[in-house]
PDB file of C-alpha atoms in Angstrom:
ATOM      1  CA  MET A   1      53.328 -59.373-100.658  1.00 46.00           C
ATOM      2  CA  ARG A   2      54.068 -61.011 -97.278  1.00 52.00           C
ATOM      3  CA  ILE A   3      57.676 -59.664 -97.826  1.00 52.00           C
ATOM      4  CA  LEU A   4      56.257 -55.952 -97.724  1.00 50.00           C
ATOM      5  CA  ILE A   5      54.167 -56.625 -94.755  1.00 47.00           C
ATOM      6  CA  LEU A   6      56.912 -58.043 -92.814  1.00 47.00           C
ATOM      7  CA  ALA A   7      59.190 -55.339 -93.714  1.00 50.00           C
ATOM      8  CA  SER A   8      56.271 -52.581 -92.367  1.00 50.00           C
ATOM      9  CA  CYS A   9      55.983 -54.739 -89.005  1.00 42.00           C
ATOM     10  CA  VAL A  10      59.656 -54.798 -88.443  1.00 42.00           C
ATOM     11  CA  SER A  11      59.621 -50.901 -89.014  1.00 48.00           C
ATOM     12  CA  LEU A  12      56.724 -50.382 -86.463  1.00 46.00           C
ATOM     13  CA  ALA A  13      58.723 -52.459 -84.058  1.00 42.00           C
ATOM     14  CA  ILE A  14      61.678 -50.515 -84.417  1.00 41.00           C
ATOM     15  CA  CYS A  15      60.122 -47.220 -84.440  1.00 40.00           C
ATOM     16  CA  ASN A  16      57.977 -48.001 -81.331  1.00 47.00           C
ATOM     17  CA  PRO A  17      60.576 -49.720 -78.828  1.00 43.00           C
ATOM     18  CA  GLN A  18      58.378 -48.702 -75.854  1.00 46.00           C
ATOM     19  CA  GLN A  19      55.876 -51.311 -76.687  1.00 47.00           C
ATOM     20  CA  GLY A  20      57.832 -54.202 -76.066  1.00 47.00           C
ATOM     21  CA  GLY A  21      61.341 -54.059 -77.920  1.00 47.00           C
ATOM     22  CA  PHE A  22      62.673 -55.103 -81.304  1.00 44.00           C
ATOM     23  CA  PHE A  23      62.079 -58.660 -80.923  1.00 44.00           C
ATOM     24  CA  SER A  24      58.701 -58.566 -79.302  1.00 47.00           C
ATOM     25  CA  GLY A  25      57.501 -56.318 -82.255  1.00 47.00           C
ATOM     26  CA  ILE A  26      58.910 -59.080 -84.503  1.00 44.00           C
ATOM     27  CA  GLN A  27      57.106 -61.584 -82.694  1.00 50.00           C
ATOM     28  CA  GLY A  28      53.798 -59.507 -82.789  1.00 48.00           C
ATOM     29  CA  ALA A  29      54.363 -59.230 -86.514  1.00 43.00           C
ATOM     30  CA  PHE A  30      54.791 -62.980 -87.194  1.00 43.00           C
ATOM     31  CA  GLY A  31      51.603 -63.587 -84.884  1.00 47.00           C
ATOM     32  CA  ASN A  32      49.366 -61.331 -86.921  1.00 48.00           C
ATOM     33  CA  LEU A  33      50.721 -62.657 -90.142  1.00 45.00           C
ATOM     34  CA  PHE A  34      50.293 -66.101 -89.655  1.00 45.00           C
ATOM     35  CA  GLY A  35      47.137 -65.786 -87.319  1.00 46.00           C
ATOM     36  CA  ALA A  36      49.075 -67.284 -84.277  1.00 42.00           C
ATOM     37  CA  SER A  37      47.414 -66.017 -80.831  1.00 43.00           C
ATOM     38  CA  ASN A  38      49.070 -66.913 -77.682  1.00 44.00           C
ATOM     39  CA  SER A  39      47.558 -65.009 -74.839  1.00 41.00           C
ATOM     40  CA  ASN A  40      50.244 -66.461 -72.500  1.00 45.00           C
ATOM     41  CA  SER A  41      52.978 -65.254 -74.790  1.00 47.00           C
ATOM     42  CA  ARG A  42      52.220 -61.265 -74.215  1.00 52.00           C
ATOM     43  CA  PRO A  43      52.988 -60.116 -70.716  1.00 53.00           C
ATOM     44  CA  PRO A  44      49.847 -58.730 -68.773  1.00 53.00           C
ATOM     45  CA  PRO A  45      49.542 -54.915 -68.707  1.00 54.00           C
ATOM     46  CA  GLN A  46      50.938 -53.588 -65.593  1.00 58.00           C
ATOM     47  CA  PRO A  47      48.499 -51.994 -63.166  1.00 55.00           C
ATOM     48  CA  GLN A  48      49.143 -48.154 -63.052  1.00 57.00           C
ATOM     49  CA  PRO A  49      49.526 -46.876 -59.543  1.00 53.00           C
ATOM     50  CA  ALA A  50      46.841 -44.319 -58.719  1.00 54.00           C
ATOM     51  CA  ARG A  51      47.952 -40.952 -58.922  1.00 58.00           C
ATOM     52  CA  ARG A  52      48.128 -39.144 -55.568  1.00 57.00           C
ATOM     53  CA  PRO A  53      47.427 -35.329 -55.556  1.00 49.00           C
ATOM     54  CA  PRO A  54      50.358 -33.054 -55.035  1.00 49.00           C
ATOM     55  CA  PRO A  55      51.346 -32.017 -51.569  1.00 47.00           C
ATOM     56  CA  GLN A  56      50.268 -28.583 -51.962  1.00 48.00           C
ATOM     57  CA  PHE A  57      46.678 -29.704 -53.037  1.00 41.00           C
ATOM     58  CA  GLN A  58      46.382 -31.806 -49.973  1.00 44.00           C
ATOM     59  CA  GLN A  59      47.539 -29.080 -47.758  1.00 44.00           C
ATOM     60  CA  GLN A  60      45.075 -26.742 -49.131  1.00 45.00           C
ATOM     61  CA  PHE A  61      42.198 -29.035 -49.183  1.00 42.00           C
ATOM     62  CA  GLN A  62      42.494 -30.159 -45.276  1.00 46.00           C
ATOM     63  CA  PRO A  63      42.167 -26.857 -43.834  1.00 43.00           C
ATOM     64  CA  GLN A  64      38.949 -26.502 -45.538  1.00 45.00           C
ATOM     65  CA  GLN A  65      37.720 -29.541 -44.157  1.00 46.00           C
ATOM     66  CA  GLN A  66      38.996 -28.445 -40.658  1.00 45.00           C
ATOM     67  CA  GLU A  67      36.924 -25.087 -40.983  1.00 46.00           C
ATOM     68  CA  PHE A  68      33.934 -26.652 -42.235  1.00 44.00           C
ATOM     69  CA  GLN A  69      33.814 -29.507 -39.469  1.00 49.00           C
ATOM     70  CA  PRO A  70      33.553 -27.295 -36.413  1.00 47.00           C
ATOM     71  CA  GLN A  71      30.426 -25.593 -37.710  1.00 48.00           C
ATOM     72  CA  PRO A  72      27.827 -28.174 -38.330  1.00 45.00           C
ATOM     73  CA  GLN A  73      24.318 -27.125 -38.684  1.00 47.00           C
ATOM     74  CA  GLN A  74      23.182 -28.568 -35.113  1.00 45.00           C
ATOM     75  CA  GLN A  75      25.705 -26.621 -33.307  1.00 44.00           C
ATOM     76  CA  PHE A  76      24.661 -23.372 -34.869  1.00 40.00           C
ATOM     77  CA  GLN A  77      21.025 -23.817 -34.220  1.00 44.00           C
ATOM     78  CA  GLN A  78      22.037 -24.735 -30.538  1.00 44.00           C
ATOM     79  CA  GLN A  79      24.003 -21.373 -30.091  1.00 45.00           C
ATOM     80  CA  GLN A  80      21.006 -19.391 -31.379  1.00 45.00           C
ATOM     81  CA  PHE A  81      18.537 -21.190 -29.356  1.00 45.00           C
ATOM     82  CA  GLN A  82      20.435 -20.951 -25.939  1.00 47.00           C
ATOM     83  CA  PRO A  83      20.545 -17.074 -25.777  1.00 46.00           C
ATOM     84  CA  GLN A  84      16.744 -17.076 -26.483  1.00 48.00           C
ATOM     85  CA  ALA A  85      16.162 -19.366 -23.597  1.00 44.00           C
ATOM     86  CA  GLN A  86      18.357 -17.081 -21.169  1.00 47.00           C
ATOM     87  CA  GLN A  87      16.419 -13.952 -22.581  1.00 48.00           C
ATOM     88  CA  PHE A  88      13.205 -15.609 -21.719  1.00 44.00           C
ATOM     89  CA  GLN A  89      13.925 -16.953 -18.082  1.00 49.00           C
ATOM     90  CA  PRO A  90      14.427 -13.154 -16.901  1.00 46.00           C
ATOM     91  CA  GLN A  91      10.998 -12.440 -18.378  1.00 48.00           C
ATOM     92  CA  GLN A  92       9.484 -15.082 -16.273  1.00 45.00           C
ATOM     93  CA  GLN A  93      11.469 -14.156 -13.134  1.00 45.00           C
ATOM     94  CA  PHE A  94      10.183 -10.402 -13.698  1.00 42.00           C
ATOM     95  CA  GLN A  95       6.431 -11.456 -13.992  1.00 48.00           C
ATOM     96  CA  ALA A  96       6.649 -13.475 -10.961  1.00 47.00           C
ATOM     97  CA  GLN A  97       7.629 -10.622  -8.629  1.00 51.00           C
ATOM     98  CA  PRO A  98       4.764  -9.011  -6.814  1.00 48.00           C
ATOM     99  CA  GLN A  99       3.762  -5.794  -7.867  1.00 51.00           C
ATOM    100  CA  PRO A 100       4.581  -2.946  -5.495  1.00 48.00           C
ATOM    101  CA  GLN A 101       1.027  -1.607  -5.168  1.00 50.00           C
ATOM    102  CA  ALA A 102      -0.132  -3.057  -1.935  1.00 44.00           C
ATOM    103  CA  PRO A 103       2.396  -1.047   0.112  1.00 42.00           C
ATOM    104  CA  ALA A 104       1.184   2.749  -1.890  1.00 43.00           C
ATOM    105  CA  PHE A 105      -2.424   2.071   0.143  1.00 38.00           C
ATOM    106  CA  ARG A 106      -0.607   1.695   3.806  1.00 41.00           C
ATOM    107  CA  PRO A 107       1.403   5.038   3.295  1.00 36.00           C
ATOM    108  CA  GLN A 108      -1.883   6.823   2.714  1.00 40.00           C
ATOM    109  CA  THR A 109      -3.596   5.476   5.564  1.00 35.00           C
ATOM    110  CA  ALA A 110      -0.508   6.517   7.944  1.00 35.00           C
ATOM    111  CA  SER A 111      -0.580   9.750   6.609  1.00 36.00           C
ATOM    112  CA  VAL A 112      -4.311  10.486   7.331  1.00 33.00           C
ATOM    113  CA  SER A 113      -3.881   9.050  11.096  1.00 35.00           C
ATOM    114  CA  GLN A 114      -0.808  11.363  11.611  1.00 38.00           C
ATOM    115  CA  SER A 115      -2.638  14.386  10.235  1.00 38.00           C
ATOM    116  CA  SER A 116      -5.791  13.691  12.411  1.00 39.00           C
ATOM    117  CA  GLN A 117      -3.568  13.318  15.633  1.00 39.00           C
ATOM    118  CA  PRO A 118      -2.045  16.647  15.479  1.00 37.00           C
ATOM    119  CA  GLN A 119      -5.341  18.345  14.937  1.00 46.00           C
ATOM    120  CA  GLN A 120      -6.649  16.844  18.357  1.00 51.00           C
ATOM    121  CA  GLN A 121      -3.364  17.890  19.908  1.00 53.00           C
ATOM    122  CA  ARG A 122      -3.035  21.389  18.682  1.00 76.00           C
ATOM    123  CA  VAL A 123      -5.359  23.019  21.211  1.00 85.00           C
ATOM    124  CA  THR A 124      -4.972  26.733  22.176  1.00 93.00           C
ATOM    125  CA  GLY A 125      -6.337  28.963  25.056  1.00 96.00           C
ATOM    126  CA  GLY A 126      -6.697  27.996  28.613  1.00 97.00           C
ATOM    127  CA  THR A 127      -6.580  30.152  31.615  1.00 97.00           C
ATOM    128  CA  SER A 128      -4.750  30.778  34.967  1.00 97.00           C
ATOM    129  CA  LEU A 129      -7.011  28.092  36.426  1.00 97.00           C
ATOM    130  CA  CYS A 130      -6.680  25.371  33.802  1.00 98.00           C
ATOM    131  CA  ALA A 131      -4.579  24.670  30.767  1.00 97.00           C
ATOM    132  CA  ALA A 132      -6.296  24.174  27.510  1.00 98.00           C
ATOM    133  CA  GLN A 133      -6.934  20.362  26.612  1.00 97.00           C
ATOM    134  CA  ALA A 134      -8.181  18.493  23.742  1.00 97.00           C
ATOM    135  CA  PRO A 135     -11.600  16.719  23.776  1.00 98.00           C
ATOM    136  CA  ASN A 136     -12.131  13.834  25.793  1.00 98.00           C
ATOM    137  CA  HIS A 137     -15.663  12.663  25.436  1.00 98.00           C
ATOM    138  CA  PHE A 138     -17.418  12.014  22.054  1.00 98.00           C
ATOM    139  CA  TRP A 139     -20.961  11.894  21.506  1.00 98.00           C
ATOM    140  CA  ARG A 140     -23.241  11.866  18.318  1.00 98.00           C
ATOM    141  CA  ASP A 141     -26.179  13.850  18.556  1.00 97.00           C
ATOM    142  CA  PRO A 142     -29.328  12.190  16.865  1.00 97.00           C
ATOM    143  CA  ARG A 143     -30.729  15.479  15.723  1.00 96.00           C
ATOM    144  CA  ASP A 144     -28.231  15.925  13.106  1.00 96.00           C
ATOM    145  CA  GLY A 145     -26.136  12.679  13.121  1.00 97.00           C
ATOM    146  CA  VAL A 146     -22.928  14.663  13.960  1.00 96.00           C
ATOM    147  CA  GLN A 147     -20.395  13.440  16.307  1.00 98.00           C
ATOM    148  CA  ARG A 148     -18.924  16.116  18.575  1.00 97.00           C
ATOM    149  CA  GLY A 149     -15.974  16.357  20.968  1.00 98.00           C
ATOM    150  CA  TYR A 150     -16.282  17.453  24.508  1.00 98.00           C
ATOM    151  CA  VAL A 151     -13.806  18.834  26.878  1.00 98.00           C
ATOM    152  CA  VAL A 152     -14.586  17.389  30.437  1.00 98.00           C
ATOM    153  CA  THR A 153     -12.709  19.193  33.096  1.00 98.00           C
ATOM    154  CA  TRP A 154     -12.927  16.809  35.797  1.00 98.00           C
ATOM    155  CA  LYS A 155     -11.313  14.214  34.022  1.00 98.00           C
ATOM    156  CA  PHE A 156      -7.860  16.032  34.187  1.00 98.00           C
ATOM    157  CA  GLY A 157      -8.301  17.728  37.740  1.00 97.00           C
ATOM    158  CA  CYS A 158      -9.793  21.210  36.762  1.00 98.00           C
ATOM    159  CA  SER A 159     -12.825  21.414  39.297  1.00 97.00           C
ATOM    160  CA  SER A 160     -12.668  25.032  40.876  1.00 96.00           C
ATOM    161  CA  PHE A 161     -14.464  27.219  38.449  1.00 98.00           C
ATOM    162  CA  GLN A 162     -17.172  29.552  39.396  1.00 98.00           C
ATOM    163  CA  GLN A 163     -19.530  29.482  36.692  1.00 97.00           C
ATOM    164  CA  SER A 164     -18.034  32.893  35.083  1.00 97.00           C
ATOM    165  CA  ASP A 165     -14.692  31.081  35.158  1.00 98.00           C
ATOM    166  CA  ALA A 166     -16.020  27.999  33.512  1.00 98.00           C
ATOM    167  CA  LYS A 167     -17.347  30.390  30.695  1.00 97.00           C
ATOM    168  CA  GLU A 168     -14.118  32.067  30.379  1.00 98.00           C
ATOM    169  CA  TYR A 169     -12.351  28.806  30.314  1.00 98.00           C
ATOM    170  CA  CYS A 170     -14.507  27.418  27.588  1.00 98.00           C
ATOM    171  CA  ASN A 171     -14.327  30.461  25.559  1.00 98.00           C
ATOM    172  CA  SER A 172     -10.545  30.585  25.530  1.00 98.00           C
ATOM    173  CA  MET A 173     -10.713  27.424  23.498  1.00 97.00           C
ATOM    174  CA  GLY A 174     -13.372  28.571  21.098  1.00 97.00           C
ATOM    175  CA  MET A 175     -16.004  26.606  22.829  1.00 98.00           C
ATOM    176  CA  GLU A 176     -18.846  27.186  25.309  1.00 98.00           C
ATOM    177  CA  ALA A 177     -20.180  25.593  28.546  1.00 98.00           C
ATOM    178  CA  VAL A 178     -22.445  22.725  27.551  1.00 98.00           C
ATOM    179  CA  SER A 179     -25.970  23.275  26.897  1.00 98.00           C
ATOM    180  CA  LEU A 180     -28.410  20.361  27.802  1.00 97.00           C
ATOM    181  CA  ASP A 181     -31.095  21.440  25.093  1.00 96.00           C
ATOM    182  CA  SER A 182     -32.630  17.986  24.206  1.00 96.00           C
ATOM    183  CA  PRO A 183     -33.906  14.923  26.189  1.00 95.00           C
ATOM    184  CA  GLU A 184     -31.098  12.736  24.596  1.00 96.00           C
ATOM    185  CA  LYS A 185     -28.136  15.058  25.450  1.00 97.00           C
ATOM    186  CA  GLN A 186     -29.590  15.340  29.047  1.00 96.00           C
ATOM    187  CA  ASP A 187     -29.557  11.504  29.275  1.00 96.00           C
ATOM    188  CA  GLU A 188     -26.170  11.422  27.858  1.00 97.00           C
ATOM    189  CA  PHE A 189     -24.657  13.595  30.452  1.00 98.00           C
ATOM    190  CA  ASN A 190     -26.444  12.167  33.243  1.00 97.00           C
ATOM    191  CA  ARG A 191     -25.167   8.869  32.367  1.00 97.00           C
ATOM    192  CA  LEU A 192     -21.409  10.429  32.246  1.00 98.00           C
ATOM    193  CA  ILE A 193     -21.510  12.137  35.620  1.00 97.00           C
ATOM    194  CA  ALA A 194     -22.897   8.772  37.102  1.00 97.00           C
ATOM    195  CA  GLN A 195     -20.286   6.881  35.558  1.00 97.00           C
ATOM    196  CA  ASP A 196     -17.375   8.803  36.875  1.00 97.00           C
ATOM    197  CA  ALA A 197     -19.182   9.360  40.280  1.00 97.00           C
ATOM    198  CA  GLN A 198     -18.876  13.216  39.930  1.00 98.00           C
ATOM    199  CA  ARG A 199     -20.921  14.910  42.394  1.00 97.00           C
ATOM    200  CA  PHE A 200     -21.776  18.164  40.325  1.00 98.00           C
ATOM    201  CA  PHE A 201     -20.746  20.148  37.241  1.00 98.00           C
ATOM    202  CA  TRP A 202     -21.523  23.745  35.673  1.00 98.00           C
ATOM    203  CA  THR A 203     -23.558  23.899  32.627  1.00 98.00           C
ATOM    204  CA  GLY A 204     -23.895  26.884  30.244  1.00 98.00           C
ATOM    205  CA  GLY A 205     -27.451  27.506  31.409  1.00 98.00           C
ATOM    206  CA  ILE A 206     -28.716  30.826  32.360  1.00 98.00           C
ATOM    207  CA  VAL A 207     -32.049  30.576  34.682  1.00 98.00           C
ATOM    208  CA  ASP A 208     -34.309  33.427  33.884  1.00 98.00           C
ATOM    209  CA  HIS A 209     -36.797  33.292  36.613  1.00 97.00           C
ATOM    210  CA  ALA A 210     -39.149  35.947  35.179  1.00 97.00           C
ATOM    211  CA  GLN A 211     -39.580  34.244  31.905  1.00 97.00           C
ATOM    212  CA  LYS A 212     -39.370  30.594  33.342  1.00 97.00           C
ATOM    213  CA  THR A 213     -36.950  29.673  30.866  1.00 98.00           C
ATOM    214  CA  VAL A 214     -33.444  28.108  30.804  1.00 98.00           C
ATOM    215  CA  PHE A 215     -31.276  29.942  28.252  1.00 98.00           C
ATOM    216  CA  TRP A 216     -27.763  28.710  27.204  1.00 98.00           C
ATOM    217  CA  ASN A 217     -24.390  30.659  26.704  1.00 96.00           C
ATOM    218  CA  ASN A 218     -24.090  28.617  23.569  1.00 96.00           C
ATOM    219  CA  PRO A 219     -26.162  30.711  20.975  1.00 94.00           C
ATOM    220  CA  SER A 220     -26.917  27.614  18.939  1.00 93.00           C
ATOM    221  CA  GLY A 221     -28.627  25.879  22.187  1.00 96.00           C
ATOM    222  CA  THR A 222     -32.411  25.620  22.238  1.00 96.00           C
ATOM    223  CA  PRO A 223     -34.095  27.419  25.098  1.00 97.00           C
ATOM    224  CA  ILE A 224     -35.996  25.091  27.527  1.00 97.00           C
ATOM    225  CA  PRO A 225     -38.930  26.218  29.271  1.00 97.00           C
ATOM    226  CA  PHE A 226     -39.079  25.104  33.101  1.00 97.00           C
ATOM    227  CA  SER A 227     -42.254  23.327  32.266  1.00 95.00           C
ATOM    228  CA  GLN A 228     -40.453  21.055  29.522  1.00 93.00           C
ATOM    229  CA  SER A 229     -37.527  19.596  31.527  1.00 93.00           C
ATOM    230  CA  ALA A 230     -38.431  16.495  33.663  1.00 92.00           C
ATOM    231  CA  HIS A 231     -34.882  16.797  35.234  1.00 96.00           C
ATOM    232  CA  TRP A 232     -35.520  19.436  38.021  1.00 97.00           C
ATOM    233  CA  SER A 233     -35.245  18.250  41.593  1.00 97.00           C
ATOM    234  CA  ASN A 234     -38.063  18.019  43.930  1.00 96.00           C
ATOM    235  CA  THR A 235     -35.959  19.373  46.749  1.00 94.00           C
ATOM    236  CA  GLY A 236     -33.196  21.826  47.478  1.00 93.00           C
ATOM    237  CA  GLY A 237     -31.435  23.581  50.365  1.00 89.00           C
ATOM    238  CA  ALA A 238     -34.939  25.061  51.642  1.00 91.00           C
ATOM    239  CA  GLY A 239     -36.654  21.691  50.543  1.00 93.00           C
ATOM    240  CA  LEU A 240     -38.345  23.245  47.933  1.00 95.00           C
ATOM    241  CA  PRO A 241     -38.977  22.250  44.270  1.00 96.00           C
ATOM    242  CA  GLN A 242     -36.405  23.455  41.909  1.00 97.00           C
ATOM    243  CA  PRO A 243     -35.852  26.018  40.497  1.00 97.00           C
ATOM    244  CA  ASP A 244     -36.617  27.914  43.974  1.00 96.00           C
ATOM    245  CA  ASN A 245     -34.128  30.872  43.745  1.00 97.00           C
ATOM    246  CA  ARG A 246     -33.899  30.734  47.420  1.00 94.00           C
ATOM    247  CA  ALA A 247     -30.505  32.624  47.769  1.00 94.00           C
ATOM    248  CA  ALA A 248     -32.065  35.641  46.368  1.00 93.00           C
ATOM    249  CA  GLY A 249     -33.661  36.394  49.804  1.00 89.00           C
ATOM    250  CA  GLU A 250     -30.649  35.871  51.836  1.00 89.00           C
ATOM    251  CA  VAL A 251     -28.078  38.522  53.181  1.00 87.00           C
ATOM    252  CA  PRO A 252     -26.320  39.221  50.986  1.00 91.00           C
ATOM    253  CA  SER A 253     -28.672  38.443  48.012  1.00 93.00           C
ATOM    254  CA  THR A 254     -27.125  36.205  45.328  1.00 94.00           C
ATOM    255  CA  PRO A 255     -29.843  35.179  42.792  1.00 96.00           C
ATOM    256  CA  GLU A 256     -29.601  31.614  41.754  1.00 97.00           C
ATOM    257  CA  VAL A 257     -29.336  32.222  37.947  1.00 98.00           C
ATOM    258  CA  CYS A 258     -26.802  29.448  37.079  1.00 98.00           C
ATOM    259  CA  LEU A 259     -27.579  25.900  36.337  1.00 98.00           C
ATOM    260  CA  GLY A 260     -25.827  23.030  38.027  1.00 98.00           C
ATOM    261  CA  ILE A 261     -26.176  19.355  37.550  1.00 98.00           C
ATOM    262  CA  LEU A 262     -26.110  17.714  41.083  1.00 98.00           C
ATOM    263  CA  ASN A 263     -25.439  14.067  41.633  1.00 98.00           C
ATOM    264  CA  ASN A 264     -27.626  12.961  44.531  1.00 97.00           C
ATOM    265  CA  PHE A 265     -26.553  16.121  46.582  1.00 94.00           C
ATOM    266  CA  TYR A 266     -29.774  16.259  48.325  1.00 95.00           C
ATOM    267  CA  ALA A 267     -30.453  12.467  47.997  1.00 95.00           C
ATOM    268  CA  ASP A 268     -32.572  13.299  45.064  1.00 95.00           C
ATOM    269  CA  GLY A 269     -30.590  11.436  42.409  1.00 96.00           C
ATOM    270  CA  ILE A 270     -29.016  13.376  39.497  1.00 97.00           C
ATOM    271  CA  LYS A 271     -31.123  16.672  39.228  1.00 97.00           C
ATOM    272  CA  TRP A 272     -31.148  20.178  37.778  1.00 98.00           C
ATOM    273  CA  HIS A 273     -30.530  22.925  40.446  1.00 98.00           C
ATOM    274  CA  ASP A 274     -30.727  26.588  40.096  1.00 98.00           C
ATOM    275  CA  VAL A 275     -27.516  27.406  42.045  1.00 97.00           C
ATOM    276  CA  ALA A 276     -25.571  30.842  42.768  1.00 97.00           C
ATOM    277  CA  CYS A 277     -23.062  31.500  40.374  1.00 97.00           C
ATOM    278  CA  HIS A 278     -20.278  31.919  42.758  1.00 97.00           C
ATOM    279  CA  HIS A 279     -20.118  28.096  43.843  1.00 97.00           C
ATOM    280  CA  LYS A 280     -16.987  26.285  42.401  1.00 97.00           C
ATOM    281  CA  LYS A 281     -17.464  23.275  40.040  1.00 98.00           C
ATOM    282  CA  PRO A 282     -15.958  21.574  37.354  1.00 98.00           C
ATOM    283  CA  THR A 283     -17.577  22.234  33.802  1.00 98.00           C
ATOM    284  CA  VAL A 284     -18.054  20.586  30.232  1.00 98.00           C
ATOM    285  CA  CYS A 285     -17.038  22.738  27.078  1.00 98.00           C
ATOM    286  CA  GLU A 286     -18.723  22.091  23.688  1.00 98.00           C
ATOM    287  CA  PRO A 287     -18.231  23.369  20.239  1.00 97.00           C
ATOM    288  CA  ARG A 288     -20.405  26.478  19.604  1.00 94.00           C
ATOM    289  CA  GLN A 289     -21.914  24.674  16.422  1.00 86.00           C
TER     290      GLN A 289
END
């Protein structure tokens, strides 16, 4: 039996020379047969070196790492967040800019002032004695609360009107010689003649001695009876209270049918006088309405 086992072991050693050769196979067979075990007699197994990947696999794997490394998640988020911040800043700058409305109110105010000035300067009319002028005195009538403009001719040197010339001049501008048909209006123009130290001026009054009433060239003027005016002078050229119509008895006869305002002409203060219409004085023009 032992001869058969030995023969089989010899055959195994011969058939498998990679496991230690012929003698090593015999030695191993005898060791197994007789139970001899010697760990030092058998060479330790050689450690196999780590198998390195083929060069082609390394070249293909490295570019994948290089492509993946430049795109981490943090860099991708920062690139997306930065454009959003840049888009938000222009919105803050646009909201911080002032609205262009404050300047749209000033153009309207300027256009109103510019349109009102030409209306005052666009005057038509005038006569050979005096050119047309814009109103240069303004007064608010308390009877209706309306402020009106008046043309005071002595303020620009036109002072040589007969009463008919004064009427013609005012009519050329669509106006009438002034009517002093209320106590407030009488006080206003008395104050004006005193302020300017003007000696006299023509009104639009027509003195009707027969009816003892003063009518006015301006149709809107209210007639004033002689007895209702406290502005008549107590004296005149003949030393008689006004109206005295004294020139009607002179030669040639010149009825005093025009109303003039005289500033202390007879040392009597600012008073009304009936005057012959051929005398020359400045005047005041007023709107017809």
